[in-house]
Coordinates of C-alpha atoms and ligand atoms in Angstrom, one line a residue:
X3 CA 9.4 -11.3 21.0
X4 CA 5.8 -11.9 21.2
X5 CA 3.7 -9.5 18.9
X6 CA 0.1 -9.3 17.6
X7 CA 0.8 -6.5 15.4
X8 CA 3.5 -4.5 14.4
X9 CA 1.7 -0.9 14.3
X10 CA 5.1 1.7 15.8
X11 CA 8.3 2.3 17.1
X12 CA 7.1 2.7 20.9
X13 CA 6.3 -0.7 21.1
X14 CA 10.2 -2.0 20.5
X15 CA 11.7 0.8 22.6
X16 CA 9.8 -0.6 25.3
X17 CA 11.9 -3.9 25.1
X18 CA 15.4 -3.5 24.1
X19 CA 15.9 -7.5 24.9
X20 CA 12.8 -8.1 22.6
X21 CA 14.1 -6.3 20.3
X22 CA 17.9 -7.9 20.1
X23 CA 15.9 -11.2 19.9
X24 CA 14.1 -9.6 16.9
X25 CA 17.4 -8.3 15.6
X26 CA 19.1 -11.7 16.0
X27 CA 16.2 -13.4 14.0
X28 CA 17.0 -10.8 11.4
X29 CA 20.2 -11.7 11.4
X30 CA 19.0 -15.4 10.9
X31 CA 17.0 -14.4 8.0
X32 CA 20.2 -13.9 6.0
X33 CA 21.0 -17.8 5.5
X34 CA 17.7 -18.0 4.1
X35 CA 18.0 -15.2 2.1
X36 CA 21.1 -16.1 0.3
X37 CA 20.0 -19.8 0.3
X38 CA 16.8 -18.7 -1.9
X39 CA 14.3 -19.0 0.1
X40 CA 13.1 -22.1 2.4
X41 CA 9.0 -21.9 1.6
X42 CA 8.3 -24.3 4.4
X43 CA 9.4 -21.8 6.6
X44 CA 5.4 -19.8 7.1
X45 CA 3.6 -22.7 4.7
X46 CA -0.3 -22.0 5.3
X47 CA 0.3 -18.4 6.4
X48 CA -1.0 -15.9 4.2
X49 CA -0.5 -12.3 3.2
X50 CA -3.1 -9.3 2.2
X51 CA -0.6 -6.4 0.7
X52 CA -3.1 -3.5 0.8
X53 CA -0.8 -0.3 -0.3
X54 CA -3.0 2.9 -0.7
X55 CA -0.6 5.0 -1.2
X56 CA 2.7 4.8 -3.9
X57 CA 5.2 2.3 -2.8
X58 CA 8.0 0.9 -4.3
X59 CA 10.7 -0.6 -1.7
X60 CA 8.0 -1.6 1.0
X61 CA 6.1 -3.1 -0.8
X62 CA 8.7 -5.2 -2.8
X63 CA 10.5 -5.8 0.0
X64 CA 7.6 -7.2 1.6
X65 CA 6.4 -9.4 -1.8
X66 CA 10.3 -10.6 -1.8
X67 CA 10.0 -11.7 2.1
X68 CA 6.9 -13.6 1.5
X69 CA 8.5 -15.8 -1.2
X70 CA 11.4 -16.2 0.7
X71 CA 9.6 -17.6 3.6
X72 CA 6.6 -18.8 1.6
X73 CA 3.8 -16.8 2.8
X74 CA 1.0 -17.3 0.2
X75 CA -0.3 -13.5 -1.1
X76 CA -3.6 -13.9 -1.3
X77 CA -4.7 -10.3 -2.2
X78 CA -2.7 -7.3 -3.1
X79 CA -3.8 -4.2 -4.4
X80 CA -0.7 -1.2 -5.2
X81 CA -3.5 1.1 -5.6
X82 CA -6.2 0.1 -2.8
X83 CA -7.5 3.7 -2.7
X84 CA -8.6 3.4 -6.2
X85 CA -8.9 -0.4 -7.0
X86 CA -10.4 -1.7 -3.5
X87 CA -13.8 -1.1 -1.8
X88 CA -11.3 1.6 -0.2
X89 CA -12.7 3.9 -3.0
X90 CA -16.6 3.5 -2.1
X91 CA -15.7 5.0 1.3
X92 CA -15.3 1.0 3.0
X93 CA -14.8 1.7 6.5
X94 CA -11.3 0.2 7.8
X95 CA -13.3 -2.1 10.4
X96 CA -15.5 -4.0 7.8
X97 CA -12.2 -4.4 5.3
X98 CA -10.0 -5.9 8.4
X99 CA -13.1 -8.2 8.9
X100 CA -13.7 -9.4 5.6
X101 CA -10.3 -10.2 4.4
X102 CA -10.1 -12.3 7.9
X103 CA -13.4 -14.2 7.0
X104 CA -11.8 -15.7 3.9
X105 CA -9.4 -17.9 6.0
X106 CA -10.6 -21.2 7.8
X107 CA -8.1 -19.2 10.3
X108 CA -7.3 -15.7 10.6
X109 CA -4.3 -15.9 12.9
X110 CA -2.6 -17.2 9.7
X111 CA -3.2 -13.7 8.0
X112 CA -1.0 -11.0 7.4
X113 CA -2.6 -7.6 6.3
X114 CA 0.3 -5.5 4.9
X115 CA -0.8 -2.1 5.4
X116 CA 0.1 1.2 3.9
X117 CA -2.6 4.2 4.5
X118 CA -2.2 8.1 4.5
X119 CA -4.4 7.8 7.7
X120 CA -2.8 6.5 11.0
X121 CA -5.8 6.0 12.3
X122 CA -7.2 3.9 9.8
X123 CA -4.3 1.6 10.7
X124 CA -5.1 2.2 14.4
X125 CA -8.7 0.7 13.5
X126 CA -7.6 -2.3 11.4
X127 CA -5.6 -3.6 14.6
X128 CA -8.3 -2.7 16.8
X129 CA -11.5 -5.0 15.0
X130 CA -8.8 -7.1 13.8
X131 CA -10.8 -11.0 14.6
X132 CA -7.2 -12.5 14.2
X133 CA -5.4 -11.4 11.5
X134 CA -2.0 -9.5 12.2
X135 CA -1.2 -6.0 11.0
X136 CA 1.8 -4.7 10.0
X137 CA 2.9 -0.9 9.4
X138 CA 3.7 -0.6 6.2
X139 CA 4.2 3.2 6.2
X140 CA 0.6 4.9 7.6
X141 CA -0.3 8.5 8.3
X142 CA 2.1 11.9 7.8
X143 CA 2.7 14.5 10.2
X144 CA 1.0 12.1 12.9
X145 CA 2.6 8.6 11.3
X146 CA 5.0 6.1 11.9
X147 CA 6.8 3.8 9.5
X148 CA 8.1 1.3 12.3
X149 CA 9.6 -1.6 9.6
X150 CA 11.7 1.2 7.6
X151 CA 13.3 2.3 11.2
X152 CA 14.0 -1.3 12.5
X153 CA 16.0 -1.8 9.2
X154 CA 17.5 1.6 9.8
X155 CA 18.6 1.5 13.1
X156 CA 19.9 -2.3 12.2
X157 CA 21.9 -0.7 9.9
X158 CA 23.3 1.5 11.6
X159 CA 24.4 -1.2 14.4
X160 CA 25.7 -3.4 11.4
X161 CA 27.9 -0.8 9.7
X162 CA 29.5 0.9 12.4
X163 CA 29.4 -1.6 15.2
X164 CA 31.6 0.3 18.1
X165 CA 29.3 4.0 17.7
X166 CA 29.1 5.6 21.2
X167 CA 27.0 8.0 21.5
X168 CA 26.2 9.1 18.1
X169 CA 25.4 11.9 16.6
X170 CA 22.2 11.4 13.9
X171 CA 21.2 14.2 12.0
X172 CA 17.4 14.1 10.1
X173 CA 17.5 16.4 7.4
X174 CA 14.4 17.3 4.6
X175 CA 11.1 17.4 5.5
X176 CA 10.7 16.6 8.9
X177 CA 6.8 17.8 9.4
X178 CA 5.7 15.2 6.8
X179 CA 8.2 12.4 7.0
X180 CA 7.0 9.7 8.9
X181 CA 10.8 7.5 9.0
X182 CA 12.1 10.1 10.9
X183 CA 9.0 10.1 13.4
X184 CA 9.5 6.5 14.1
X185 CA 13.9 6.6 13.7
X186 CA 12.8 9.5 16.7
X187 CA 11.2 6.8 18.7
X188 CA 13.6 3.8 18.4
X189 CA 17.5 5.1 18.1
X190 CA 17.7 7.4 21.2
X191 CA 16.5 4.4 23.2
X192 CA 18.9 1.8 21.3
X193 CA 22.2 4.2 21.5
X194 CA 22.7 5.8 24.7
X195 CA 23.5 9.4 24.7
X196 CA 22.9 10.2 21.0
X197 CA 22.6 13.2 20.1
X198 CA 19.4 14.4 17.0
X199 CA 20.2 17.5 15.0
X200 CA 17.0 18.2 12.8
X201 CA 17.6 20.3 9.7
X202 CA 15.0 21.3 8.0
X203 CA 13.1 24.7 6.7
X204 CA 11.7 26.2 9.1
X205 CA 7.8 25.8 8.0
X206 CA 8.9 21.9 7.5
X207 CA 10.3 21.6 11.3
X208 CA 9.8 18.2 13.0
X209 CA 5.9 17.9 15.1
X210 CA 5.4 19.0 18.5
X211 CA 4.9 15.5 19.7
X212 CA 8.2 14.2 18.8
X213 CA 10.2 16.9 20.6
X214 CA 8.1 16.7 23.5
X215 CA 8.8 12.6 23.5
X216 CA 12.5 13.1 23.4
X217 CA 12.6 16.1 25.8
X218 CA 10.6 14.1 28.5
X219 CA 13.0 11.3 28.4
X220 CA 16.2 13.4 28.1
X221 CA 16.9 12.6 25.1
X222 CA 19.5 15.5 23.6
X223 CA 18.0 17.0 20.3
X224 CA 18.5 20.4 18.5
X225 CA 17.1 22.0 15.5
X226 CA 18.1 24.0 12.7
X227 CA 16.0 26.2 10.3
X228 CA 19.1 27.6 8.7
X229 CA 21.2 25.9 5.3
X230 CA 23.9 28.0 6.2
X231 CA 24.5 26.1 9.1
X232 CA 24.0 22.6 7.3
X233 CA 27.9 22.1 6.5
X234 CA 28.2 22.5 10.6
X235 CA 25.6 19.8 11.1
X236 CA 27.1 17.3 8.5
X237 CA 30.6 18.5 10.4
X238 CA 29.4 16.9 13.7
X239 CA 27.1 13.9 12.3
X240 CA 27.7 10.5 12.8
X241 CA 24.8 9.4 11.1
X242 CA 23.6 11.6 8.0
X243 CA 19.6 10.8 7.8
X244 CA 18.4 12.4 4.7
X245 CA 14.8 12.5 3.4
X246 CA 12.7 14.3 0.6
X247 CA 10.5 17.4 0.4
X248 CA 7.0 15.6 -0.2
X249 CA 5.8 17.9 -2.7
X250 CA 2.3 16.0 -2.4
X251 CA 2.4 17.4 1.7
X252 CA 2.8 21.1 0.7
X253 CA 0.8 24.0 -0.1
X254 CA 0.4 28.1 -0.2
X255 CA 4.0 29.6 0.1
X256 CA 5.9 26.3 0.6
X257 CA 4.7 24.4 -2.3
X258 CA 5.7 27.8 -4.2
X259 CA 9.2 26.9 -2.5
X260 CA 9.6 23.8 -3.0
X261 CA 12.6 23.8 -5.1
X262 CA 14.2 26.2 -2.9
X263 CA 13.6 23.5 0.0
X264 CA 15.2 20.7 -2.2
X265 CA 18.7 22.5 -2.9
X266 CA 18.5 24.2 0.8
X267 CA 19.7 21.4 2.5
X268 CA 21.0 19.4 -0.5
X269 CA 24.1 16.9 -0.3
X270 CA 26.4 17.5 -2.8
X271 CA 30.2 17.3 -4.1
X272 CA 30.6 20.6 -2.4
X273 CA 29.4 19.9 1.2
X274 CA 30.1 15.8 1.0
X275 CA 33.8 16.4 2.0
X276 CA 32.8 17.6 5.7
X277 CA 31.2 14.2 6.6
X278 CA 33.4 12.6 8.6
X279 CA 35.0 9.6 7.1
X280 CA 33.5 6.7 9.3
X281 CA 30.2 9.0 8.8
X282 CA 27.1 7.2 7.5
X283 CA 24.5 8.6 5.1
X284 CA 21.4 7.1 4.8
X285 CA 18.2 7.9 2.8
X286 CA 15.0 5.9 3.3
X287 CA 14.0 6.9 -0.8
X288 CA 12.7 7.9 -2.7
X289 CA 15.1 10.7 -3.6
X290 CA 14.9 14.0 -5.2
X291 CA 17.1 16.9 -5.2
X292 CA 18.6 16.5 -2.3
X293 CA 20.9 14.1 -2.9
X294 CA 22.7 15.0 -6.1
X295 CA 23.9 12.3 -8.2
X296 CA 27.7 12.0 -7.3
X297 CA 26.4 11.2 -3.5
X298 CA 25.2 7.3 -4.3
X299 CA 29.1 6.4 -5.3
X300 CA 30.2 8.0 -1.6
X301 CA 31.4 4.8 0.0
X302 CA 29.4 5.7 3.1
X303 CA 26.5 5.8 1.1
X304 CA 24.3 2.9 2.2
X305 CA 20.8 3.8 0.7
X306 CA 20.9 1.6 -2.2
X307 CA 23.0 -1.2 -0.5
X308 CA 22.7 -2.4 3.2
X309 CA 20.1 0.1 4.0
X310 CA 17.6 -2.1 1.7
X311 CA 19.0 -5.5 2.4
X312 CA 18.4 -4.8 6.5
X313 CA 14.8 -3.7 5.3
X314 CA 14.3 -7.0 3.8
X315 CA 15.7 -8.9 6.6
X316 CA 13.9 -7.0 9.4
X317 CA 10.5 -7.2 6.8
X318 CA 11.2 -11.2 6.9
X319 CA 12.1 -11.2 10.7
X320 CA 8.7 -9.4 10.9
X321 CA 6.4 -11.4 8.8
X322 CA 8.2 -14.8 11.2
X323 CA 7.5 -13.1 14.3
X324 CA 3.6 -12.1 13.6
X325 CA 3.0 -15.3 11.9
X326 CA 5.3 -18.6 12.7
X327 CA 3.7 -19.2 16.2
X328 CA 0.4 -20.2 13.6
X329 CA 2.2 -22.5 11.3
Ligands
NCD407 C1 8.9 6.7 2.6 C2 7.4 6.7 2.9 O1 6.6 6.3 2.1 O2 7.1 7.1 4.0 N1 9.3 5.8 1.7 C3 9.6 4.5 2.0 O3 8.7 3.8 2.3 N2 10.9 4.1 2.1 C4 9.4 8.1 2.4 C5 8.9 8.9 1.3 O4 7.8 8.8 0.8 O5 9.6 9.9 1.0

C-alpha cells in the first residue's frame, strides 16, 4: 500500500486489498519484534513525536516501533501544547515546515501527531514539503484515531478468525470518543454484514456524521440510550467495544453526571456472565469506571494483551509503509 500520510479510517476502507497487504506486513512485523528489533530496517528515517494532548499507549507504542525498526527520534515533546512553539499560538503550517527544513530530506520524516484539533492535523498534511503524517489520535467529536482502529479491527480478525457477520457493540462515550469514530469507518467495510449497537447516555450518543456514513452504505447500526437494556446488548455482542466517559469533554448537567455515566453502562461481575463465551471485549484505555476490576482477568479480555501488541505491530507496519520507500 502506497501512502503519503496516514490521516483516517476512510482512506483504508477504500482498499480492502491495500489494506490485507498492510495487515500482512503487520503480521511481518512480529519476527522483528520478537527478534528485538532489526535497526537497519528504516536507518536514516527520522521521527518528530509531537503529542499535545496526554498519551500513554500511542505514544509508547510508537517510541517502541521506532527502536524496533530504528527510526532516529529526533524531537519529541509529550506536552507540545505547553513545551513547543504550540503554546505562542505557532500556526500548524509553519511547525510542519520547520521541523521538515531540519532534514537534508524531508521524505525521511515522520511527524507523529496527536492534537485536540482535527483540523490542525488536516493542515500539517496539507503544507506538509515532504514529511509524512501520521494520526496519532487528533480532534473529538469530529476526530479519528485511524492507528488505534487498524490494531483493533486486526485484533479482532486475529482472535476470532472464522466471525461472520459480527455483532460489535461501542459502549461509553460515543460523542467524544474518537476510536469508535474511526472503528465506525473501517469494521463494517472489513466484516460483511456486521451489525453496531451503540450504548451510550443519551446526551453522549454517537455524531450525526457517523450514522449518516453507515446509513448511506447500508451498513446495519442501532442505538441505545437506556442501561437497562445493556445486559441485552452484551447478550447479542460479538465484539464488546468499551470506552471511557471523558470527563475533560463534559460540561453543565453531564459533567454533574458523570459518575452516573461511568456505572450506567459499567462491565462488571454481575453483567460479565451474559457475554457470550467466544465474545471479545476490548477497551482502547485508558479506563475508568466502567470496567470494574475483576473484568481484566475475563479470558476474553484482550485490552491489556493482544489488543496492545496488534497496536504495536500495525504502529511499526505504519511507520514501514510511510517511510521505507525513502531508505
Ligand atoms: C484514546 C484517545 O486518546 O483517543 N486513548 C488511546 O489513545 N488509546 C481514548 C481515550 O482518551 O479515552
Amino acid at each position: 500500500m502506497e501512502l503519503a500520510h496516514i490521516l483516517e479510517s476512510q482512506q483504508f476502507a477504500a482498499d480492502l486489498d491495500g489494506l490485507d497487504d498492510f495487515y500482512r506486513l503487520a503480521i511481518d512485523m512480529e519476527h522483528i519484534f520478537e527478534s528485538g528489533g532489526d535497526p537497519s530496517i528504516l536507518k536514516g528515517a527520522h521521527a518528530v513525536n509531537l503529542f499535545s494532548q496526554p498519551s500513554t499507549r500511542t505514544h509508547a507504542s510508537f517510541r517502541w516501533a521506532q527502536y524496533y525498526l530504528g527510526v532516529n527520534i529526533a524531537f519529541d515533546s509529550e506536552n507540545a501544547k505547553d513545551f513547543s512553539s504550540e503554546s505562542k499560538g505557532e500556526v500548524p503550517r509553519h511547525t510542519v515546515r520547520v521541523h521538515s527544513q531540519y532534514c537534508h530530506d524531508p521524505r525521511k520524516i515522520v511527524i507523529v501527531l496527536r492534537h485536540g484539533n482535527f483540523k490542525a492535523m488536516q493542515e500539517f498534511a496539507q503544507y506538509s514539503p515532504g514529511a509524512h503524517i501520521i494520526n496519532a489520535g487528533c480532534g473529538k467529536s469530529d476526530g479519528q484515531h485511524v492507528t488505534q482502529t487498524l490494531g483493533d479491527v486486526l485484533t479482532i480478525r486475529r482472535e476470532r478468525p472464522g466471525l461472520k457477520r459480527p455483532v460489535i457493540a461501542m459502549v461509553g462515550d460515543l460523542r467524544n470518543g474518537r476510536t469508535v469514530r474511526s472503528l465506525s469507518y473501517l469494521a463494517p467495510r472489513v466484516f460483511p454484514e456486521t451489525k453496531i449497537i451503540f450504548a451510550s447516555p443519551i446526551t453522549l450518543a454517537m455524531m450525526p456524521d457517523i450514522k449518516e456514513y453507515l446509513s448511506r452504505h447500508g451498513f446495519v447500526y442501532e442505538e441505545t440510550f437506556e442501561p437497562k437494556d445493556f445486559p441485552e446488548v452484551l447478550r447479542q455482542a460479538d465484539v464488546v467495544y468499551m470506552t471511557r466517559i471523558q470527563r475533560e469533554d463534559l460540561a453543565g448537567s453531564d459533567l454533574d453526571r458523570f459518575e452516573e455515566y461511568q456505572l450506567a453502562f459499567q462491565l462488571n461481575a454481575g453483567n460479565l456472565d451474559g457475554i457470550k463465551e467466544t465474545g471479545l471485549i476490548m477497551h482502547p484505555l485508558p479506563s475508568n469506571k466502567e470496567l470494574a476490576p475483576e473484568v481484566d482477568d475475563d479470558p476474553r479480555a484482550v485490552y491489556l494483551t493482544s489488543q496492545l501488541h496488534n497496536n504495536l505491530l500495525v504502529r511499526m507496519a505504519g511507520l514501514h509503509t510511510l517511510l521505507k520507500p525513502h531508505c
